[in-house]
């Protein structure tokens, strides 16, 4: 019994030292459309900072009306910015990222739906092409980022008993399929905005709308962190049993 206790204490001490020195901080990279990212990513980084989990937060690569093709071009050209007096390339940021949130502009769909006589059939064809580009985009992202990628889905601001609603359902379904293929978390926000005008300002999310979006992301992150801790401790338990 005494030998067992001594061995147990030694293993426990090693585990404690490993836990204290293990990298628990999160390198958070936000990419995509500036109109969308501006508020929710700040809320997410604030949550991580409050929990003592934030290593670095980068949202300098965002841009207004940022589409899939823009991201593909930035990655291929390895766009580099000076951030806090240091040159940081987008490829390097992707490699370092423990968490990547991505949202892409919806203004192109809005423009097509706002025409006097929208051609709905052509819009469906256009969405099919967007999904193909999105597939190219995630494939490229996964070459650099092997960790958690979270994609923010699209919302319908036209009403839910309309032809436009069918468009957004189709759009989200297509993008969900691509996300599943590349093991990217798809955050479905459309149901959160159902018939809630307080969450919109000129068709884009209001301040309250951004809080709702960030709440969904934070909920997902929290579950993921908890699951990771469970797996981590389970692995140590198995290791102890083997010894």
PDB file of C-alpha atoms in Angstrom:
ATOM      1  CA  UNK A   1       0.000   0.000   0.000  1.00  0.00           C
ATOM      2  CA  UNK A   2       2.819   2.415   0.893  1.00  0.00           C
ATOM      3  CA  UNK A   3       4.576   1.689  -2.416  1.00  0.00           C
ATOM      4  CA  UNK A   4       1.319   2.243  -4.261  1.00  0.00           C
ATOM      5  CA  UNK A   5       0.783   5.629  -2.548  1.00  0.00           C
ATOM      6  CA  UNK A   6       4.332   6.745  -3.344  1.00  0.00           C
ATOM      7  CA  UNK A   7       3.930   5.773  -7.028  1.00  0.00           C
ATOM      8  CA  UNK A   8       0.542   7.476  -7.150  1.00  0.00           C
ATOM      9  CA  UNK A   9       1.928  10.708  -5.673  1.00  0.00           C
ATOM     10  CA  UNK A  10       4.836  10.715  -8.135  1.00  0.00           C
ATOM     11  CA  UNK A  11       2.502  10.242 -11.096  1.00  0.00           C
ATOM     12  CA  UNK A  12       0.166  12.913  -9.710  1.00  0.00           C
ATOM     13  CA  UNK A  13       3.082  15.331  -9.348  1.00  0.00           C
ATOM     14  CA  UNK A  14       4.199  14.688 -12.937  1.00  0.00           C
ATOM     15  CA  UNK A  15       0.630  15.232 -14.119  1.00  0.00           C
ATOM     16  CA  UNK A  16       0.406  18.503 -12.168  1.00  0.00           C
ATOM     17  CA  UNK A  17       3.682  19.819 -13.595  1.00  0.00           C
ATOM     18  CA  UNK A  18       2.617  18.839 -17.125  1.00  0.00           C
ATOM     19  CA  UNK A  19      -0.767  20.524 -16.673  1.00  0.00           C
ATOM     20  CA  UNK A  20       0.795  23.745 -15.432  1.00  0.00           C
ATOM     21  CA  UNK A  21       3.216  23.938 -18.343  1.00  0.00           C
ATOM     22  CA  UNK A  22       0.858  22.726 -21.037  1.00  0.00           C
ATOM     23  CA  UNK A  23      -0.142  25.380 -23.600  1.00  0.00           C
ATOM     24  CA  UNK A  24      -3.739  26.213 -22.784  1.00  0.00           C
ATOM     25  CA  UNK A  25      -3.911  29.582 -24.498  1.00  0.00           C
ATOM     26  CA  UNK A  26      -5.900  30.115 -27.687  1.00  0.00           C
ATOM     27  CA  UNK A  27      -4.581  31.944 -30.745  1.00  0.00           C
ATOM     28  CA  UNK A  28      -7.805  33.401 -32.162  1.00  0.00           C
ATOM     29  CA  UNK A  29      -7.991  34.466 -35.812  1.00  0.00           C
ATOM     30  CA  UNK A  30     -11.113  36.105 -37.274  1.00  0.00           C
ATOM     31  CA  UNK A  31     -11.441  36.254 -41.061  1.00  0.00           C
ATOM     32  CA  UNK A  32     -14.061  37.503 -43.472  1.00  0.00           C
ATOM     33  CA  UNK A  33     -16.466  40.369 -43.916  1.00  0.00           C
ATOM     34  CA  UNK A  34     -15.826  43.424 -41.741  1.00  0.00           C
ATOM     35  CA  UNK A  35     -19.530  44.335 -41.556  1.00  0.00           C
ATOM     36  CA  UNK A  36     -20.193  41.035 -39.809  1.00  0.00           C
ATOM     37  CA  UNK A  37     -17.008  40.408 -37.872  1.00  0.00           C
ATOM     38  CA  UNK A  38     -16.643  43.826 -36.221  1.00  0.00           C
ATOM     39  CA  UNK A  39     -18.665  43.049 -33.126  1.00  0.00           C
ATOM     40  CA  UNK A  40     -19.074  39.326 -32.632  1.00  0.00           C
ATOM     41  CA  UNK A  41     -15.366  38.489 -32.824  1.00  0.00           C
ATOM     42  CA  UNK A  42     -14.609  41.182 -30.233  1.00  0.00           C
ATOM     43  CA  UNK A  43     -17.171  39.547 -27.944  1.00  0.00           C
ATOM     44  CA  UNK A  44     -15.621  36.116 -28.493  1.00  0.00           C
ATOM     45  CA  UNK A  45     -12.086  37.383 -27.821  1.00  0.00           C
ATOM     46  CA  UNK A  46     -13.400  39.183 -24.717  1.00  0.00           C
ATOM     47  CA  UNK A  47     -14.859  35.911 -23.453  1.00  0.00           C
ATOM     48  CA  UNK A  48     -11.560  34.071 -24.001  1.00  0.00           C
ATOM     49  CA  UNK A  49      -9.629  36.885 -22.319  1.00  0.00           C
ATOM     50  CA  UNK A  50     -11.928  36.895 -19.288  1.00  0.00           C
ATOM     51  CA  UNK A  51     -11.403  33.138 -18.935  1.00  0.00           C
ATOM     52  CA  UNK A  52      -7.629  33.554 -19.151  1.00  0.00           C
ATOM     53  CA  UNK A  53      -7.569  31.529 -22.374  1.00  0.00           C
ATOM     54  CA  UNK A  54      -6.553  34.141 -24.957  1.00  0.00           C
ATOM     55  CA  UNK A  55      -3.014  34.038 -26.330  1.00  0.00           C
ATOM     56  CA  UNK A  56      -3.550  36.396 -29.268  1.00  0.00           C
ATOM     57  CA  UNK A  57      -6.486  37.893 -31.156  1.00  0.00           C
ATOM     58  CA  UNK A  58      -6.090  38.886 -34.814  1.00  0.00           C
ATOM     59  CA  UNK A  59      -8.868  40.403 -36.907  1.00  0.00           C
ATOM     60  CA  UNK A  60      -6.728  42.690 -39.060  1.00  0.00           C
ATOM     61  CA  UNK A  61      -7.263  40.665 -42.246  1.00  0.00           C
ATOM     62  CA  UNK A  62     -11.007  41.418 -42.388  1.00  0.00           C
ATOM     63  CA  UNK A  63     -12.412  43.680 -45.100  1.00  0.00           C
ATOM     64  CA  UNK A  64     -15.776  45.132 -46.161  1.00  0.00           C
ATOM     65  CA  UNK A  65     -17.673  42.997 -48.714  1.00  0.00           C
ATOM     66  CA  UNK A  66     -15.235  40.141 -48.290  1.00  0.00           C
ATOM     67  CA  UNK A  67     -16.131  37.132 -50.410  1.00  0.00           C
ATOM     68  CA  UNK A  68     -14.830  33.578 -50.767  1.00  0.00           C
ATOM     69  CA  UNK A  69     -12.707  34.511 -53.766  1.00  0.00           C
ATOM     70  CA  UNK A  70     -11.106  37.360 -51.779  1.00  0.00           C
ATOM     71  CA  UNK A  71     -10.007  34.940 -49.073  1.00  0.00           C
ATOM     72  CA  UNK A  72      -8.675  32.465 -51.624  1.00  0.00           C
ATOM     73  CA  UNK A  73      -6.621  35.224 -53.269  1.00  0.00           C
ATOM     74  CA  UNK A  74      -5.291  36.489 -49.921  1.00  0.00           C
ATOM     75  CA  UNK A  75      -4.150  33.008 -48.901  1.00  0.00           C
ATOM     76  CA  UNK A  76      -2.559  32.206 -52.263  1.00  0.00           C
ATOM     77  CA  UNK A  77      -0.703  35.539 -52.346  1.00  0.00           C
ATOM     78  CA  UNK A  78       0.097  35.133 -48.619  1.00  0.00           C
ATOM     79  CA  UNK A  79      -1.124  38.613 -47.748  1.00  0.00           C
ATOM     80  CA  UNK A  80       1.092  40.176 -45.098  1.00  0.00           C
ATOM     81  CA  UNK A  81       0.224  42.985 -42.686  1.00  0.00           C
ATOM     82  CA  UNK A  82       2.142  44.911 -40.036  1.00  0.00           C
ATOM     83  CA  UNK A  83       0.395  44.130 -36.753  1.00  0.00           C
ATOM     84  CA  UNK A  84       1.831  45.579 -33.537  1.00  0.00           C
ATOM     85  CA  UNK A  85       5.044  46.441 -35.394  1.00  0.00           C
ATOM     86  CA  UNK A  86       5.471  42.881 -36.655  1.00  0.00           C
ATOM     87  CA  UNK A  87       4.991  41.417 -40.126  1.00  0.00           C
ATOM     88  CA  UNK A  88       2.329  38.712 -39.959  1.00  0.00           C
ATOM     89  CA  UNK A  89       1.299  36.748 -43.039  1.00  0.00           C
ATOM     90  CA  UNK A  90      -2.129  35.194 -43.366  1.00  0.00           C
ATOM     91  CA  UNK A  91      -0.618  31.753 -43.956  1.00  0.00           C
ATOM     92  CA  UNK A  92       1.420  32.009 -40.761  1.00  0.00           C
ATOM     93  CA  UNK A  93      -1.631  33.191 -38.818  1.00  0.00           C
ATOM     94  CA  UNK A  94      -3.640  30.230 -40.144  1.00  0.00           C
ATOM     95  CA  UNK A  95      -0.930  27.775 -39.089  1.00  0.00           C
ATOM     96  CA  UNK A  96      -0.791  29.243 -35.573  1.00  0.00           C
ATOM     97  CA  UNK A  97      -4.550  29.591 -35.092  1.00  0.00           C
ATOM     98  CA  UNK A  98      -6.174  27.381 -32.471  1.00  0.00           C
ATOM     99  CA  UNK A  99      -9.548  28.934 -33.303  1.00  0.00           C
ATOM    100  CA  UNK A 100     -10.631  30.467 -36.605  1.00  0.00           C
ATOM    101  CA  UNK A 101     -14.019  32.102 -37.095  1.00  0.00           C
ATOM    102  CA  UNK A 102     -15.089  32.866 -40.644  1.00  0.00           C
ATOM    103  CA  UNK A 103     -17.985  34.864 -42.058  1.00  0.00           C
ATOM    104  CA  UNK A 104     -18.376  35.867 -45.696  1.00  0.00           C
ATOM    105  CA  UNK A 105     -20.319  38.723 -47.266  1.00  0.00           C
ATOM    106  CA  UNK A 106     -23.967  38.238 -48.223  1.00  0.00           C
ATOM    107  CA  UNK A 107     -24.275  41.521 -50.153  1.00  0.00           C
ATOM    108  CA  UNK A 108     -24.157  39.758 -53.539  1.00  0.00           C
ATOM    109  CA  UNK A 109     -27.289  37.756 -52.677  1.00  0.00           C
ATOM    110  CA  UNK A 110     -28.997  40.879 -51.334  1.00  0.00           C
ATOM    111  CA  UNK A 111     -28.270  42.706 -54.592  1.00  0.00           C
ATOM    112  CA  UNK A 112     -29.834  39.945 -56.674  1.00  0.00           C
ATOM    113  CA  UNK A 113     -32.915  39.677 -54.464  1.00  0.00           C
ATOM    114  CA  UNK A 114     -33.437  43.451 -54.400  1.00  0.00           C
ATOM    115  CA  UNK A 115     -34.008  43.661 -58.144  1.00  0.00           C
ATOM    116  CA  UNK A 116     -37.529  44.624 -59.226  1.00  0.00           C
ATOM    117  CA  UNK A 117     -38.086  41.204 -60.776  1.00  0.00           C
ATOM    118  CA  UNK A 118     -35.561  38.779 -59.247  1.00  0.00           C
ATOM    119  CA  UNK A 119     -34.688  35.746 -61.350  1.00  0.00           C
ATOM    120  CA  UNK A 120     -34.915  33.114 -58.646  1.00  0.00           C
ATOM    121  CA  UNK A 121     -33.749  30.267 -60.865  1.00  0.00           C
ATOM    122  CA  UNK A 122     -30.544  32.091 -61.703  1.00  0.00           C
ATOM    123  CA  UNK A 123     -30.009  32.838 -57.996  1.00  0.00           C
ATOM    124  CA  UNK A 124     -30.123  29.114 -57.219  1.00  0.00           C
ATOM    125  CA  UNK A 125     -27.538  28.541 -59.953  1.00  0.00           C
ATOM    126  CA  UNK A 126     -25.458  31.345 -58.482  1.00  0.00           C
ATOM    127  CA  UNK A 127     -25.578  29.696 -55.040  1.00  0.00           C
ATOM    128  CA  UNK A 128     -24.366  26.433 -56.572  1.00  0.00           C
ATOM    129  CA  UNK A 129     -21.341  28.316 -57.914  1.00  0.00           C
ATOM    130  CA  UNK A 130     -20.776  29.982 -54.534  1.00  0.00           C
ATOM    131  CA  UNK A 131     -20.780  26.541 -52.899  1.00  0.00           C
ATOM    132  CA  UNK A 132     -18.110  25.345 -55.340  1.00  0.00           C
ATOM    133  CA  UNK A 133     -15.949  28.365 -54.511  1.00  0.00           C
ATOM    134  CA  UNK A 134     -16.583  27.777 -50.818  1.00  0.00           C
ATOM    135  CA  UNK A 135     -15.372  24.192 -51.248  1.00  0.00           C
ATOM    136  CA  UNK A 136     -12.150  25.497 -52.824  1.00  0.00           C
ATOM    137  CA  UNK A 137     -11.804  27.964 -49.968  1.00  0.00           C
ATOM    138  CA  UNK A 138     -12.151  25.426 -47.146  1.00  0.00           C
ATOM    139  CA  UNK A 139      -9.863  22.984 -48.905  1.00  0.00           C
ATOM    140  CA  UNK A 140      -7.215  25.715 -49.029  1.00  0.00           C
ATOM    141  CA  UNK A 141      -7.820  26.751 -45.413  1.00  0.00           C
ATOM    142  CA  UNK A 142      -7.379  23.180 -44.237  1.00  0.00           C
ATOM    143  CA  UNK A 143      -3.929  23.051 -45.820  1.00  0.00           C
ATOM    144  CA  UNK A 144      -2.794  25.569 -43.198  1.00  0.00           C
ATOM    145  CA  UNK A 145      -5.261  25.463 -40.303  1.00  0.00           C
ATOM    146  CA  UNK A 146      -5.612  22.024 -38.685  1.00  0.00           C
ATOM    147  CA  UNK A 147      -7.461  23.253 -35.607  1.00  0.00           C
ATOM    148  CA  UNK A 148     -10.996  24.490 -34.905  1.00  0.00           C
ATOM    149  CA  UNK A 149     -12.691  26.394 -37.754  1.00  0.00           C
ATOM    150  CA  UNK A 150     -16.116  27.920 -37.149  1.00  0.00           C
ATOM    151  CA  UNK A 151     -18.176  29.235 -40.060  1.00  0.00           C
ATOM    152  CA  UNK A 152     -21.014  31.680 -39.411  1.00  0.00           C
ATOM    153  CA  UNK A 153     -24.084  30.785 -41.469  1.00  0.00           C
ATOM    154  CA  UNK A 154     -26.411  33.179 -43.270  1.00  0.00           C
ATOM    155  CA  UNK A 155     -29.588  34.835 -42.028  1.00  0.00           C
ATOM    156  CA  UNK A 156     -32.790  35.867 -43.799  1.00  0.00           C
ATOM    157  CA  UNK A 157     -33.910  39.475 -43.314  1.00  0.00           C
ATOM    158  CA  UNK A 158     -36.748  39.304 -45.890  1.00  0.00           C
ATOM    159  CA  UNK A 159     -39.381  37.413 -43.882  1.00  0.00           C
ATOM    160  CA  UNK A 160     -40.065  33.732 -43.463  1.00  0.00           C
ATOM    161  CA  UNK A 161     -43.122  33.146 -45.628  1.00  0.00           C
ATOM    162  CA  UNK A 162     -41.431  34.322 -48.793  1.00  0.00           C
ATOM    163  CA  UNK A 163     -39.539  32.995 -51.802  1.00  0.00           C
ATOM    164  CA  UNK A 164     -36.478  34.669 -50.325  1.00  0.00           C
ATOM    165  CA  UNK A 165     -36.662  32.351 -47.339  1.00  0.00           C
ATOM    166  CA  UNK A 166     -36.354  29.332 -49.634  1.00  0.00           C
ATOM    167  CA  UNK A 167     -33.229  30.933 -51.085  1.00  0.00           C
ATOM    168  CA  UNK A 168     -31.571  31.242 -47.678  1.00  0.00           C
ATOM    169  CA  UNK A 169     -32.556  27.718 -46.637  1.00  0.00           C
ATOM    170  CA  UNK A 170     -30.947  26.405 -49.830  1.00  0.00           C
ATOM    171  CA  UNK A 171     -27.858  28.575 -49.322  1.00  0.00           C
ATOM    172  CA  UNK A 172     -27.306  27.412 -45.750  1.00  0.00           C
ATOM    173  CA  UNK A 173     -27.899  23.756 -46.653  1.00  0.00           C
ATOM    174  CA  UNK A 174     -25.303  23.910 -49.437  1.00  0.00           C
ATOM    175  CA  UNK A 175     -22.713  25.522 -47.168  1.00  0.00           C
ATOM    176  CA  UNK A 176     -23.459  23.116 -44.301  1.00  0.00           C
ATOM    177  CA  UNK A 177     -22.626  20.236 -46.613  1.00  0.00           C
ATOM    178  CA  UNK A 178     -19.267  21.755 -47.525  1.00  0.00           C
ATOM    179  CA  UNK A 179     -18.469  22.486 -43.866  1.00  0.00           C
ATOM    180  CA  UNK A 180     -19.195  18.886 -42.914  1.00  0.00           C
ATOM    181  CA  UNK A 181     -16.842  17.661 -45.637  1.00  0.00           C
ATOM    182  CA  UNK A 182     -13.920  19.623 -44.143  1.00  0.00           C
ATOM    183  CA  UNK A 183     -14.877  19.177 -40.468  1.00  0.00           C
ATOM    184  CA  UNK A 184     -15.733  22.845 -40.061  1.00  0.00           C
ATOM    185  CA  UNK A 185     -18.265  23.863 -37.426  1.00  0.00           C
ATOM    186  CA  UNK A 186     -21.307  25.508 -39.020  1.00  0.00           C
ATOM    187  CA  UNK A 187     -23.076  27.983 -36.714  1.00  0.00           C
ATOM    188  CA  UNK A 188     -26.706  28.205 -37.797  1.00  0.00           C
ATOM    189  CA  UNK A 189     -27.886  31.704 -36.866  1.00  0.00           C
ATOM    190  CA  UNK A 190     -30.905  32.011 -39.165  1.00  0.00           C
ATOM    191  CA  UNK A 191     -33.378  30.597 -36.631  1.00  0.00           C
ATOM    192  CA  UNK A 192     -32.168  33.162 -34.081  1.00  0.00           C
ATOM    193  CA  UNK A 193     -33.311  36.020 -36.305  1.00  0.00           C
ATOM    194  CA  UNK A 194     -36.781  34.659 -37.093  1.00  0.00           C
ATOM    195  CA  UNK A 195     -39.301  37.517 -37.064  1.00  0.00           C
ATOM    196  CA  UNK A 196     -37.116  39.563 -34.718  1.00  0.00           C
ATOM    197  CA  UNK A 197     -36.661  43.038 -36.156  1.00  0.00           C
ATOM    198  CA  UNK A 198     -34.641  44.188 -33.134  1.00  0.00           C
ATOM    199  CA  UNK A 199     -31.758  42.066 -34.376  1.00  0.00           C
ATOM    200  CA  UNK A 200     -31.454  44.001 -37.656  1.00  0.00           C
ATOM    201  CA  UNK A 201     -30.264  47.455 -38.679  1.00  0.00           C
ATOM    202  CA  UNK A 202     -30.565  48.150 -42.417  1.00  0.00           C
ATOM    203  CA  UNK A 203     -30.636  44.418 -43.132  1.00  0.00           C
ATOM    204  CA  UNK A 204     -27.424  43.761 -41.192  1.00  0.00           C
ATOM    205  CA  UNK A 205     -27.259  42.585 -37.570  1.00  0.00           C
ATOM    206  CA  UNK A 206     -27.828  45.230 -34.917  1.00  0.00           C
ATOM    207  CA  UNK A 207     -25.700  45.481 -31.788  1.00  0.00           C
ATOM    208  CA  UNK A 208     -28.097  43.033 -30.138  1.00  0.00           C
ATOM    209  CA  UNK A 209     -27.890  40.810 -33.210  1.00  0.00           C
ATOM    210  CA  UNK A 210     -24.108  40.600 -32.881  1.00  0.00           C
ATOM    211  CA  UNK A 211     -24.505  39.637 -29.219  1.00  0.00           C
ATOM    212  CA  UNK A 212     -26.805  36.798 -30.252  1.00  0.00           C
ATOM    213  CA  UNK A 213     -24.292  35.570 -32.862  1.00  0.00           C
ATOM    214  CA  UNK A 214     -21.350  35.761 -30.458  1.00  0.00           C
ATOM    215  CA  UNK A 215     -23.436  33.932 -27.843  1.00  0.00           C
ATOM    216  CA  UNK A 216     -23.832  30.974 -30.203  1.00  0.00           C
ATOM    217  CA  UNK A 217     -20.099  30.896 -30.935  1.00  0.00           C
ATOM    218  CA  UNK A 218     -19.183  31.191 -27.253  1.00  0.00           C
ATOM    219  CA  UNK A 219     -21.586  28.346 -26.429  1.00  0.00           C
ATOM    220  CA  UNK A 220     -19.910  26.159 -29.052  1.00  0.00           C
ATOM    221  CA  UNK A 221     -16.424  27.081 -27.815  1.00  0.00           C
ATOM    222  CA  UNK A 222     -17.358  26.390 -24.194  1.00  0.00           C
ATOM    223  CA  UNK A 223     -18.621  22.913 -25.058  1.00  0.00           C
ATOM    224  CA  UNK A 224     -15.484  22.247 -27.080  1.00  0.00           C
ATOM    225  CA  UNK A 225     -13.165  23.356 -24.262  1.00  0.00           C
ATOM    226  CA  UNK A 226     -15.028  21.164 -21.766  1.00  0.00           C
ATOM    227  CA  UNK A 227     -14.935  18.182 -24.130  1.00  0.00           C
ATOM    228  CA  UNK A 228     -11.193  18.676 -24.674  1.00  0.00           C
ATOM    229  CA  UNK A 229     -10.575  18.697 -20.911  1.00  0.00           C
ATOM    230  CA  UNK A 230     -12.569  15.481 -20.487  1.00  0.00           C
ATOM    231  CA  UNK A 231     -10.619  13.740 -23.264  1.00  0.00           C
ATOM    232  CA  UNK A 232      -7.325  15.042 -21.869  1.00  0.00           C
ATOM    233  CA  UNK A 233      -8.016  13.705 -18.364  1.00  0.00           C
ATOM    234  CA  UNK A 234      -9.365  10.422 -19.755  1.00  0.00           C
ATOM    235  CA  UNK A 235      -6.093   9.904 -21.653  1.00  0.00           C
ATOM    236  CA  UNK A 236      -4.158  10.419 -18.443  1.00  0.00           C
ATOM    237  CA  UNK A 237      -6.427   7.963 -16.630  1.00  0.00           C
ATOM    238  CA  UNK A 238      -5.714   5.312 -19.283  1.00  0.00           C
ATOM    239  CA  UNK A 239      -2.000   6.083 -19.021  1.00  0.00           C
ATOM    240  CA  UNK A 240      -2.135   5.599 -15.234  1.00  0.00           C
ATOM    241  CA  UNK A 241      -3.923   2.260 -15.596  1.00  0.00           C
ATOM    242  CA  UNK A 242      -1.272   1.018 -17.996  1.00  0.00           C
ATOM    243  CA  UNK A 243       1.506   1.957 -15.569  1.00  0.00           C
TER     244      UNK A 243
END
